[in-house]
Coordinates of N, CA and C in Angstrom, one line a residue:
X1 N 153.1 133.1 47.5 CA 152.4 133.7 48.6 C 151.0 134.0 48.1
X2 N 150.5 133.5 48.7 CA 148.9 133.9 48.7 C 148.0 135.5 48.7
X3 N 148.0 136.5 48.0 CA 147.3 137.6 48.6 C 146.2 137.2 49.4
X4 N 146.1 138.7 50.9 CA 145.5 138.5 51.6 C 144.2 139.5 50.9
X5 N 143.2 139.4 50.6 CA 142.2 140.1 50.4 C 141.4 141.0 51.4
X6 N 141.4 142.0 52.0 CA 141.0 143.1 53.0 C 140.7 144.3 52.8
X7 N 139.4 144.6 52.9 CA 138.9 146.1 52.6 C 139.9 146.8 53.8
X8 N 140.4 147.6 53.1 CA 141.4 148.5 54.3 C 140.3 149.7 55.2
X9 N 139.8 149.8 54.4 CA 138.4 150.8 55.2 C 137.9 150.2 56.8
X10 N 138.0 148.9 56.6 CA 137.2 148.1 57.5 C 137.6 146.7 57.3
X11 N 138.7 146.7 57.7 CA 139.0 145.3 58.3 C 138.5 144.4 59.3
X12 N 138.1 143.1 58.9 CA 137.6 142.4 60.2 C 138.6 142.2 61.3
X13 N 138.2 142.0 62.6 CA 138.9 142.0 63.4 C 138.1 140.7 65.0
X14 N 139.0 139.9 65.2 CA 138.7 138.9 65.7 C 138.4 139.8 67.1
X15 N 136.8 139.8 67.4 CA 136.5 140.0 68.8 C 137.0 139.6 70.3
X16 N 137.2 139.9 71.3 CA 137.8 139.2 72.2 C 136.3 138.1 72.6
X17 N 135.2 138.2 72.5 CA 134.1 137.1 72.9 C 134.7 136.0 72.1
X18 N 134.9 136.8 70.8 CA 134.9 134.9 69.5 C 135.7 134.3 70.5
X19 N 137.1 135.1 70.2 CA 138.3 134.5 70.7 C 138.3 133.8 72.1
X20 N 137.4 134.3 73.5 CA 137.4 133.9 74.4 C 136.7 132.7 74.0
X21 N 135.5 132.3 73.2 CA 134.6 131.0 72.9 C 135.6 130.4 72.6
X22 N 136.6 130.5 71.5 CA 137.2 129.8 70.5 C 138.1 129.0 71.5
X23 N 138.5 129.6 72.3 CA 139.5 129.2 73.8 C 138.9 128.4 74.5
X24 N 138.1 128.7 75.3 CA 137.5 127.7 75.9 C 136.8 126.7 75.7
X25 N 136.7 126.9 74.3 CA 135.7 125.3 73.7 C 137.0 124.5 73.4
X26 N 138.5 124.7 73.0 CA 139.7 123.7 72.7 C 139.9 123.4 74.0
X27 N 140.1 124.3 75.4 CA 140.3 124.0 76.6 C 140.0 123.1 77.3
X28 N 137.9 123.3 77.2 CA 137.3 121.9 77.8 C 137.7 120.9 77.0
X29 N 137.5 121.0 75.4 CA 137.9 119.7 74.4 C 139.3 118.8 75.7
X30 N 140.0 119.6 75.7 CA 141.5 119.1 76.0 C 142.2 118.6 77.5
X31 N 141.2 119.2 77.9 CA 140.7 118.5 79.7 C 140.0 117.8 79.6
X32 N 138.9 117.0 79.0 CA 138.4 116.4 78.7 C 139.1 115.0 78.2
X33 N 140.2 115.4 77.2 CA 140.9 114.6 76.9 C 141.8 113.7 78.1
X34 N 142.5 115.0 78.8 CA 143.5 114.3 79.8 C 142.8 114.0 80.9
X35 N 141.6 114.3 81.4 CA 141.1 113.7 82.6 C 141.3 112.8 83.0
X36 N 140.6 111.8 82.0 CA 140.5 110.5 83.2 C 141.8 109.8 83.1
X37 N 143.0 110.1 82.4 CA 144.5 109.1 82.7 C 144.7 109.9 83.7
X38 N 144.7 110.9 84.1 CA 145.3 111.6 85.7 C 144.3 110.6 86.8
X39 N 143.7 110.3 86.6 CA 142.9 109.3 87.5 C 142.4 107.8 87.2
X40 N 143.8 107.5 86.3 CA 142.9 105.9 85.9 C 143.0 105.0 87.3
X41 N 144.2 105.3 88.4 CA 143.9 104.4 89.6 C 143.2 104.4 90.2
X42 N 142.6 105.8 90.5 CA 141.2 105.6 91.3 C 140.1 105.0 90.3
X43 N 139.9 105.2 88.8 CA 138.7 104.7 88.5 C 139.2 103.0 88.6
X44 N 140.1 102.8 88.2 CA 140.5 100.6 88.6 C 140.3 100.4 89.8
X45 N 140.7 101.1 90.6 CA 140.4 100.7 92.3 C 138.6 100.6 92.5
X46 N 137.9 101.8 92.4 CA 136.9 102.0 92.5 C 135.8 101.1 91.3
X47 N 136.3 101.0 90.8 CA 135.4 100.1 89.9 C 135.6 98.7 89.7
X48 N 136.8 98.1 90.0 CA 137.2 96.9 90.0 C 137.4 96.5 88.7
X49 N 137.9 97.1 87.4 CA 138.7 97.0 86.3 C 140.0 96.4 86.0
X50 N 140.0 95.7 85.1 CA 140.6 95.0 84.3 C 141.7 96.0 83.3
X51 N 142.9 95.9 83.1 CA 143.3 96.8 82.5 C 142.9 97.2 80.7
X52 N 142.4 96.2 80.2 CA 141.8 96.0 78.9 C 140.4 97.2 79.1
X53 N 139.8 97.2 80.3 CA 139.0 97.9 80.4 C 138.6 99.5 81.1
X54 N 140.1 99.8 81.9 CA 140.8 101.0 81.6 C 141.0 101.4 80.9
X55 N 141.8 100.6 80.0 CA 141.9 101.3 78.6 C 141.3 101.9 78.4
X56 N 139.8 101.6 78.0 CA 138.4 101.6 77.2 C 138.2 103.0 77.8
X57 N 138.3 103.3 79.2 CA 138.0 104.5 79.6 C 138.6 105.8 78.8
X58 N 139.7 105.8 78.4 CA 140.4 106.6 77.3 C 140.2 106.7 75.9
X59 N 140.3 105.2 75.5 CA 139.3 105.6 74.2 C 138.9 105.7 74.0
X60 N 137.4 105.5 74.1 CA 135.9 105.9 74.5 C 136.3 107.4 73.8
X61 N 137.0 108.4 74.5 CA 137.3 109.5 74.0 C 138.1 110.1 72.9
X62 N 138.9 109.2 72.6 CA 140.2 109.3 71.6 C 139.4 109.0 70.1
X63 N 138.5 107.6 70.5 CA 138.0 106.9 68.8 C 137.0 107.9 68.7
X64 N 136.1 108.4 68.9 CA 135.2 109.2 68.3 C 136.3 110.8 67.8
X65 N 137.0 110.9 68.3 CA 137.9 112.3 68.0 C 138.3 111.8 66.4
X66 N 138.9 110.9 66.4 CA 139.8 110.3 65.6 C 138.7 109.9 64.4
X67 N 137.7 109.8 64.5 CA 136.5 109.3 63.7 C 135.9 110.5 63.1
X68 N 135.8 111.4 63.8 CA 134.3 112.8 63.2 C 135.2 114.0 63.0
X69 N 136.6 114.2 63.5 CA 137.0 115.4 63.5 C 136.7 116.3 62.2
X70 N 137.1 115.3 61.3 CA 136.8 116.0 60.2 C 135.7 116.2 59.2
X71 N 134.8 115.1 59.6 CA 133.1 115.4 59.5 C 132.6 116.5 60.3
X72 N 133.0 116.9 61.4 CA 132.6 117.9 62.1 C 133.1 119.0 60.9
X73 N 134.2 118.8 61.0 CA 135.0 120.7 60.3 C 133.8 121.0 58.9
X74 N 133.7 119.3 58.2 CA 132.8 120.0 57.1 C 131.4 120.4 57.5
X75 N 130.7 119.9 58.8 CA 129.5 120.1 58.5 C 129.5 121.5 59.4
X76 N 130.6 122.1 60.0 CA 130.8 123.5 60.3 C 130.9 124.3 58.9
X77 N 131.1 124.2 58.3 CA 132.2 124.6 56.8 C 130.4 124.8 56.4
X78 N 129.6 124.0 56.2 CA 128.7 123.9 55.7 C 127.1 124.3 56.3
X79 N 127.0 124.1 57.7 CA 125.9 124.6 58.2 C 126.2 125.7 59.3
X80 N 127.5 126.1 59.4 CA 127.4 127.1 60.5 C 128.8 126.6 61.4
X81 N 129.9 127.2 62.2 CA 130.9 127.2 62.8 C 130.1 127.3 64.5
X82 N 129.0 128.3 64.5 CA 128.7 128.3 66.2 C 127.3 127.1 66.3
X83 N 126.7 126.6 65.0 CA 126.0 125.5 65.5 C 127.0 124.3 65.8
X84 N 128.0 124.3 64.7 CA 128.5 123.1 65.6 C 129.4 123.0 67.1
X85 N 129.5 124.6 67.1 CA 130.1 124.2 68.3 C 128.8 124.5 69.4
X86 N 127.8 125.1 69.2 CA 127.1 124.8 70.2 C 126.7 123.2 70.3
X87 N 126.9 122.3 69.2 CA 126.4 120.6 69.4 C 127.2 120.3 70.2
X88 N 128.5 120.7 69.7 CA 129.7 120.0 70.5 C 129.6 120.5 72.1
X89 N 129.3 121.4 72.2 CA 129.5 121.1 73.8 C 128.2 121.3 74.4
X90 N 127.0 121.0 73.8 CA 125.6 120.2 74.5 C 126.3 118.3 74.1
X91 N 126.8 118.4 73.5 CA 126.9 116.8 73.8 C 128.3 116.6 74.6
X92 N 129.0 117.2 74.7 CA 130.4 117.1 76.2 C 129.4 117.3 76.9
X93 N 128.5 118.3 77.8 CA 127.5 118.1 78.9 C 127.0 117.1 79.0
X94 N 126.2 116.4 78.2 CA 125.6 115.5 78.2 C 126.6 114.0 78.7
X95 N 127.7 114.4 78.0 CA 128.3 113.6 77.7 C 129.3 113.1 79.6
X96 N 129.3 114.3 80.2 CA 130.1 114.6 81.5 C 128.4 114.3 82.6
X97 N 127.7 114.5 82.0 CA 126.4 114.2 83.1 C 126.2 112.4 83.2
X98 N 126.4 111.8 82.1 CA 126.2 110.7 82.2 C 127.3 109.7 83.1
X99 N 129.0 110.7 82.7 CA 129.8 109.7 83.2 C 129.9 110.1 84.5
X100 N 129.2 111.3 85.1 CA 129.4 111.6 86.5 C 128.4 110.7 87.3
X101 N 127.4 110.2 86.7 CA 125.8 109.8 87.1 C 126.1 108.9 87.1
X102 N 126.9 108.1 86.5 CA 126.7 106.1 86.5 C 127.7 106.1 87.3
X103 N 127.6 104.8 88.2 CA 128.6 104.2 88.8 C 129.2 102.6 88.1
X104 N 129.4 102.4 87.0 CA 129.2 101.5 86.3 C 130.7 101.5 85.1
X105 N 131.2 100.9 84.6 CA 132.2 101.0 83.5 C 131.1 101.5 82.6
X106 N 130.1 100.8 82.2 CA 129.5 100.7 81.2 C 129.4 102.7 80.5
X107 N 128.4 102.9 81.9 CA 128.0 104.7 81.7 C 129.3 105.2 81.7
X108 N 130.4 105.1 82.6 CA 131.5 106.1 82.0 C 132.0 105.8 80.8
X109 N 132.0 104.2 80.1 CA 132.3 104.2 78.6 C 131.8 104.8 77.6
X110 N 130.2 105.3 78.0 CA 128.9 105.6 77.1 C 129.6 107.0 77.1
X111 N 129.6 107.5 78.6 CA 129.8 108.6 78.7 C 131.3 109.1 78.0
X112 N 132.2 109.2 78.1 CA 133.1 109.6 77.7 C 133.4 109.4 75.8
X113 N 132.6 107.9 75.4 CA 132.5 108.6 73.9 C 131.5 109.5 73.5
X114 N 130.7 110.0 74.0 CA 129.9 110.8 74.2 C 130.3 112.5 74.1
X115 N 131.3 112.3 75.2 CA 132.1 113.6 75.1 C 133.1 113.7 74.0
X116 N 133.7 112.5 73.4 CA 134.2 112.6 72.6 C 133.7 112.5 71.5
X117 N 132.6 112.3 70.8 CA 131.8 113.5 70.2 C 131.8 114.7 69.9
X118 N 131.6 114.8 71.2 CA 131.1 116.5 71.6 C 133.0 117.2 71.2
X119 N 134.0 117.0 71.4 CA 134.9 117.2 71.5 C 135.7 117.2 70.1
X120 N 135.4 116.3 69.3 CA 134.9 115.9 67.6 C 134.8 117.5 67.2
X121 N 133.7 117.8 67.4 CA 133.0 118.9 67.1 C 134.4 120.2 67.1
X122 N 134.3 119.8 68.8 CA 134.4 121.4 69.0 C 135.9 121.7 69.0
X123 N 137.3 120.8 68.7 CA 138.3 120.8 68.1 C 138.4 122.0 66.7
X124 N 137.5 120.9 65.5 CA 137.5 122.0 64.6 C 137.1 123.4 64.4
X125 N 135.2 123.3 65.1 CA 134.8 124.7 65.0 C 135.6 125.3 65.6
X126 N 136.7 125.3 67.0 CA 137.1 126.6 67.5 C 137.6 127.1 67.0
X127 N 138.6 126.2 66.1 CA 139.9 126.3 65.3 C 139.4 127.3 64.4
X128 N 138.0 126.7 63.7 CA 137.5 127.7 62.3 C 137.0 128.8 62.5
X129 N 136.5 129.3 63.5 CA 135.6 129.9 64.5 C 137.2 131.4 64.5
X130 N 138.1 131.3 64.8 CA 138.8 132.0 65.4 C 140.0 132.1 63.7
X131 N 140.2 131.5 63.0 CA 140.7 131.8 61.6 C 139.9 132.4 60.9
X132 N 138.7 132.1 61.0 CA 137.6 133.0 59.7 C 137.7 134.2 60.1
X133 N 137.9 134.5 61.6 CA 137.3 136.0 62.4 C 138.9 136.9 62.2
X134 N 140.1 135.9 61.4 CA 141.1 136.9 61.3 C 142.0 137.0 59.8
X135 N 141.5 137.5 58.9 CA 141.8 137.9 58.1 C 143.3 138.4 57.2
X136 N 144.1 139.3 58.8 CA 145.0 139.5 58.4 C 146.1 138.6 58.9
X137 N 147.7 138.3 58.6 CA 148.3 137.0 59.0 C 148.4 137.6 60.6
X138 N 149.0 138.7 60.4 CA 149.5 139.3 62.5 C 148.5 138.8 62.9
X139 N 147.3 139.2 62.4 CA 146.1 139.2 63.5 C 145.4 137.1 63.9
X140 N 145.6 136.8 62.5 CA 145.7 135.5 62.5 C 146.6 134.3 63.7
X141 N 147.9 135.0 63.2 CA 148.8 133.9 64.1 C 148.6 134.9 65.8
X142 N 147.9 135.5 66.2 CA 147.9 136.2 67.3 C 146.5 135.1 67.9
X143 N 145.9 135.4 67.3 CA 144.4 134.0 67.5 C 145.0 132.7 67.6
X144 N 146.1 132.2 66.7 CA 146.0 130.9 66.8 C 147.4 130.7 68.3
X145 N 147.8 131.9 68.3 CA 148.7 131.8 69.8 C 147.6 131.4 71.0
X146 N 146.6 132.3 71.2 CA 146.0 131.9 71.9 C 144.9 130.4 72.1
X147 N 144.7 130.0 70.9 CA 144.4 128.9 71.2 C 145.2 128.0 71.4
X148 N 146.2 127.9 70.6 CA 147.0 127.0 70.9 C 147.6 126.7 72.5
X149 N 147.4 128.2 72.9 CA 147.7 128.1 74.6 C 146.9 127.8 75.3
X150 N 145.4 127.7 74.6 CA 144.1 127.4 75.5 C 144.8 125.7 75.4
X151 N 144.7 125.4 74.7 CA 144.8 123.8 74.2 C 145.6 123.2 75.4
X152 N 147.2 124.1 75.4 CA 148.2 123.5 76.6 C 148.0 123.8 77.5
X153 N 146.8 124.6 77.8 CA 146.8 124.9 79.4 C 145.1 124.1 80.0
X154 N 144.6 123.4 78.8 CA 143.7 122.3 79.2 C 144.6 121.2 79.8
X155 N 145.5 120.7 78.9 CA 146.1 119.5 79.1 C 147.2 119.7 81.0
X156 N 147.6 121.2 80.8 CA 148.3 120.7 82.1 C 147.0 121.3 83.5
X157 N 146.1 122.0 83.4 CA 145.2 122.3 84.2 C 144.3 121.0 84.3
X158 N 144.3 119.8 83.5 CA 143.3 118.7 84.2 C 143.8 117.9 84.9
X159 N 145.2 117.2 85.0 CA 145.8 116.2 86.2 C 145.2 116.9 87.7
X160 N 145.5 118.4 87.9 CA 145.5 118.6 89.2 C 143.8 118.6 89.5
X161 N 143.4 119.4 88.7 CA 141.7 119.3 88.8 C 141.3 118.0 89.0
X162 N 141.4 117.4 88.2 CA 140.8 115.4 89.1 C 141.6 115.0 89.9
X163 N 142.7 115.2 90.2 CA 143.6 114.8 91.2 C 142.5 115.4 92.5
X164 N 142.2 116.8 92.2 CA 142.1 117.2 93.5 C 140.4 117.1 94.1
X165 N 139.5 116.8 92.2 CA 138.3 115.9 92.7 C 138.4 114.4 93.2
X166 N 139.0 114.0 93.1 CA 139.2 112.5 93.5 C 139.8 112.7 94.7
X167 N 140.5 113.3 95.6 CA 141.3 114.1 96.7 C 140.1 114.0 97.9
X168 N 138.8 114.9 97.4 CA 137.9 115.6 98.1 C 136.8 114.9 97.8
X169 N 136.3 113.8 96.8 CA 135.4 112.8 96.6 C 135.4 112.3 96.2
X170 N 134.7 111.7 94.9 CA 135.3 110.4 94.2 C 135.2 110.6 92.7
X171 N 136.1 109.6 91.9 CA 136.4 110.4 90.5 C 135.0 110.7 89.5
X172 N 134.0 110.3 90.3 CA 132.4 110.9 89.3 C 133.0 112.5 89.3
X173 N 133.6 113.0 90.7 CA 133.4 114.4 90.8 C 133.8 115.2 89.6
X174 N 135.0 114.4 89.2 CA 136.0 115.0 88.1 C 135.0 115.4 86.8
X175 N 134.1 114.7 86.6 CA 133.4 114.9 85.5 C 132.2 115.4 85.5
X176 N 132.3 116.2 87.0 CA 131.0 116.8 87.3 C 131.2 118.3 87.1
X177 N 131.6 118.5 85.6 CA 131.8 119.7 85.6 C 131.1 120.0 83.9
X178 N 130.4 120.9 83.7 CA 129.8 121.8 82.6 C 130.3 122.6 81.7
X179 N 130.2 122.4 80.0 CA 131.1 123.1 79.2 C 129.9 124.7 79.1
X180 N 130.6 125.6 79.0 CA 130.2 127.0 78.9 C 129.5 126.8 77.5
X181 N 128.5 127.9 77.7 CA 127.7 127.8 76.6 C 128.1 128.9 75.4
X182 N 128.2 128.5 73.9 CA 128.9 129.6 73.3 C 128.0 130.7 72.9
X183 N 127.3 131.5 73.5 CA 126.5 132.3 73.0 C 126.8 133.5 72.2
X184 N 128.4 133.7 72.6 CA 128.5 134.9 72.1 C 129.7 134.6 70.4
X185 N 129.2 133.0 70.2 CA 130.1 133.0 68.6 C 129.8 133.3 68.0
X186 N 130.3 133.8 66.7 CA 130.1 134.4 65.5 C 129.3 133.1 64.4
X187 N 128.1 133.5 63.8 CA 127.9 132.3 62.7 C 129.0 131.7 61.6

């Protein structure tokens, strides 16, 4: 077992802001992820896609995850936990403006590895972001409860969300949505 090292005087204690950032940046990460399969028939109908090129719509987002996750954690580890997650979700923005704005396979391909980028990022920092901020194990696995529930309640809160943008207009809508800005993370 590892000693936990803790001035007992003054224990750090995971803020509910971190924690709210730490949440919502795995949340969008994770809606982000499940979006567009909750809607791959409307984007094949609407675009006139090839299934080779549906595909693409999904990984666009998966290969960049699968590529930086862990260049992101070190260059959090290394230049800061709320710079990178502020990168990571200025490039999901960017990344959700592009795929909302093109009507094209091309821009929603650009677009969505773009967010997956951004999503790269912000996987790790939240993770690191909300572990550094808890010191003790209670207080620890109490943080990682809650993200972990941010995480599953991205994945089941996106089917209905694009279901219900695609419902009310067309699936650009789904991606016409903005990641919150982390202003209140801890360096």
């Amino acid at each position: 077992m590892i000693p936990v090292i803790v001035d007992k005087n003054n224990p750090a204690r995971l803020s509910i802001g971190t924690l709210a950032v730490g949440c919502v940046a795995v949340f969008l990460a994770q809606t982000g992820l499940v979006l567009p399969a909750a809607i791959n028939g409307v984007i094949q109908r609407t675009l006139h896609l090839s299934g080779a090129q549906l595909t693409w719509v999904s990984a666009a987002f998966l290969v960049p995850i699968a590529m930086f996750s862990l260049t992101f954690g070190v260059l959090g580890d290394r230049y800061g936990r709320k710079m990178t997650l502020i990168v990571g979700s200025s490039l999901m923005l960017v990344g959700y403006l592009v795929s909302a704005s093109g009507g094209s396979i091309q821009s929603l391909w650009t677009g969505q590895a773009i967010c997956g980028v951004g999503a790269a990022a912000l996987f790790p920092s939240s993770l690191a972001i909300i572990t550094a901020a808890t010191p003790r194990p209670a207080d620890r696995a109490k943080g990682l409860a809650a993200w972990t529930t941010a995480l599953s309640a991205g994945a089941l809160v996106a089917p209905p969300l694009s279901g219900a943008a695609v419902e009310f207009g067309s699936f650009s809508w789904a991606f016409a949505r903005s990641p919150p800005s982390p202003r209140s993370a801890p360096s």
